[in-house]
C-alpha positions in Angstrom: 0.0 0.0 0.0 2.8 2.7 0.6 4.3 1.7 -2.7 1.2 3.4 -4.4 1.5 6.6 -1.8 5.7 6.8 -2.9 5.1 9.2 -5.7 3.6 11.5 -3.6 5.1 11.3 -0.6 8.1 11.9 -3.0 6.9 15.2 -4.2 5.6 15.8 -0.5 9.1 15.8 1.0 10.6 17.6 -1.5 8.5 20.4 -1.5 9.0 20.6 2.4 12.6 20.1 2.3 12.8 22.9 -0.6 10.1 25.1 1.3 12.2 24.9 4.5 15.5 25.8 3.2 14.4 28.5 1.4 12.4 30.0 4.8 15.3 29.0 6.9 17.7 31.2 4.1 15.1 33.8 4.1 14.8 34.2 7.7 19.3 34.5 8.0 19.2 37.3 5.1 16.2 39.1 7.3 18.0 38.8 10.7 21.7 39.9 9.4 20.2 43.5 9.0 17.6 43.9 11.2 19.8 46.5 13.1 19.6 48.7 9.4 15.5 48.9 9.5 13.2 47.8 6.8 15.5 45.2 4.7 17.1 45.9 1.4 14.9 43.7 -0.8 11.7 45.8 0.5 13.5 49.0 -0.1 14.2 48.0 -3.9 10.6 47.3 -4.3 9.2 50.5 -2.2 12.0 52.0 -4.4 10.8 50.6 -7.6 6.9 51.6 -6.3 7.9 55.4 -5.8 9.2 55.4 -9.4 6.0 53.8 -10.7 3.8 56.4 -9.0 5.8 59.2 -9.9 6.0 58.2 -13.9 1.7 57.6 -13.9 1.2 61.4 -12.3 1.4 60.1 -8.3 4.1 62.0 -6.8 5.8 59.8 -4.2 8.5 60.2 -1.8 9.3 57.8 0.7 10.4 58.4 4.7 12.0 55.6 6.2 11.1 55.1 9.9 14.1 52.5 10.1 13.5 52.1 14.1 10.2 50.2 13.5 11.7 48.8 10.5 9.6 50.3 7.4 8.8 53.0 4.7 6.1 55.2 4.4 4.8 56.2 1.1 4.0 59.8 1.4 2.0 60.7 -1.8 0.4 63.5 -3.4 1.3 65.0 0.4 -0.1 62.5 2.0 1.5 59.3 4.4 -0.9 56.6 3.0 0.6 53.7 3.4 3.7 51.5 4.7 6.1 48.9 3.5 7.3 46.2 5.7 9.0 43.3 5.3 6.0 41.3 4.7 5.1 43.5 1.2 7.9 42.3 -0.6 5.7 38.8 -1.3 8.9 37.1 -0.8 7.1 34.0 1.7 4.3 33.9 -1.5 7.2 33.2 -4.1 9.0 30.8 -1.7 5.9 29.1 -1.5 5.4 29.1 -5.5 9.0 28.2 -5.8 8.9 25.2 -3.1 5.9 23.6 -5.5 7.1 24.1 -8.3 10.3 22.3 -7.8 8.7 19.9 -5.9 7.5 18.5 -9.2 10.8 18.6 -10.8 10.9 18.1 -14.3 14.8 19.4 -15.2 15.8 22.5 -17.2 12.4 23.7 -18.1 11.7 23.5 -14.0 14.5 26.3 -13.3 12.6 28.0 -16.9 9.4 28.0 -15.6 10.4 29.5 -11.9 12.3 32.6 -13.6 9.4 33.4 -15.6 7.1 33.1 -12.5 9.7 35.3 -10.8 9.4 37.8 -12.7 5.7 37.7 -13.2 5.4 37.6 -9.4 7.6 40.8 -9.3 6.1 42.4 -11.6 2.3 41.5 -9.8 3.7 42.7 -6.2 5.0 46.2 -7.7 1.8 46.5 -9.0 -0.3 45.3 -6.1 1.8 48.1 -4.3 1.0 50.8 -6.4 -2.6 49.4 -6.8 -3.0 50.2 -3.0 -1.5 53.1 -2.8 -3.6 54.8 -5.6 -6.9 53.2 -3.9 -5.3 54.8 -0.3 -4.9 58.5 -2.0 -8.2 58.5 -4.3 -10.4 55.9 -2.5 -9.4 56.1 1.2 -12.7 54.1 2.2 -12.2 51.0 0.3 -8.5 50.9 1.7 -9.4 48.1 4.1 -11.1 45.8 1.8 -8.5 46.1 -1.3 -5.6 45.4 1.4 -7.3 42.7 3.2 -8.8 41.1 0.5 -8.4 42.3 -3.0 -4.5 42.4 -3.3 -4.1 39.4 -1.1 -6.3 37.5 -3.6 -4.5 39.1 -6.7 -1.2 37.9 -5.3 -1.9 34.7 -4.2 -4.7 34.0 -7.1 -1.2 34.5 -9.8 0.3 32.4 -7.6 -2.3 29.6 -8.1 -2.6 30.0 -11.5 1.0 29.8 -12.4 0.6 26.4 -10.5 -2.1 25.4 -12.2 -0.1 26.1 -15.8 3.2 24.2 -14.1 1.4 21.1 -13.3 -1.0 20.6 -16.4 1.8 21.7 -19.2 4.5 21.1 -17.6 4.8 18.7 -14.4 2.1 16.4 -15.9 2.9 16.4 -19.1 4.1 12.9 -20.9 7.2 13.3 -22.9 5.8 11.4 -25.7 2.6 13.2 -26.3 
């Protein structure tokens, strides 16, 4: 009976052995600076975010409060929002990493996670800006799109680049 469970508890143990690494590499970079403030991943991205804003008419400067260990976004003269550690989605792409190389499949595998990389990059910078526009123009719906909107938007690319792994990739057969 566990010969027909193998497979899976294959792909099981990898993806907690990959998934733990990566948290337990993650969580050294974090605590090597957390005497500097906000970390200086997060301050590429709130960075990268103020430079977006400023080129689609949002001017944006950024104040960094380094002894609680963030960034404020202060736009259009306003403090609307903060970066922490947690913005920089880095636990979501650990996550999407840990699966997808939990279903191995060689070359294309390390392919397929520098696309989603980027496309999760690229999704977080804009999630950012997303909720910093709603936080200047639509102050009132602030709560929802950063409890629930963004969240989803982030983890719902997430999802779907899994989705796209497993059935064209992971699941494919090599003859077909």
């Amino acid at each position: 009976m566990l010969k027909d469970f193998k497979p899976v508890l294959g792909i099981l143990l990898r993806f907690i052995v990959i998934y733990l690494v990566l948290l337990f590499a993650y969580q050294f970079y974090l605590n090597s600076g957390k005497d500097s403030g906000l970390d200086s991943f997060s301050r590429l991205i709130a960075r990268q975010v103020t430079s977006l804003q400023n080129a689609i008419g949002y001017p944006t400067e950024l104040y960094d409060d380094v002894k609680n260990e963030q960034v404020w976004f202060y736009v259009k003269h306003n403090y609307v929002t903060r970066m922490v550690e947690g913005c920089n989605a880095v636990s979501v792409i650990i996550l999407f990493v840990s699966f997808v190389f939990a279903f191995y499949k060689g070359i294309k595998t390390f392919v397929f996670v520098a696309v989603g990389l980027v496309l999760l990059y690229i999704m977080n910078l804009l999630r950012i800006v997303g909720l910093n526009i709603v936080m200047v123009d639509y102050k009132e719906y602030g709560k929802i799109f950063h409890d629930f909107i963004f969240p989803a938007v982030i983890y719902g690319s997430v999802v779907l680049l899994w989705l796209i792994w497993i059935k064209f990739f992971a699941l494919k057969h090599e003859n077909s």
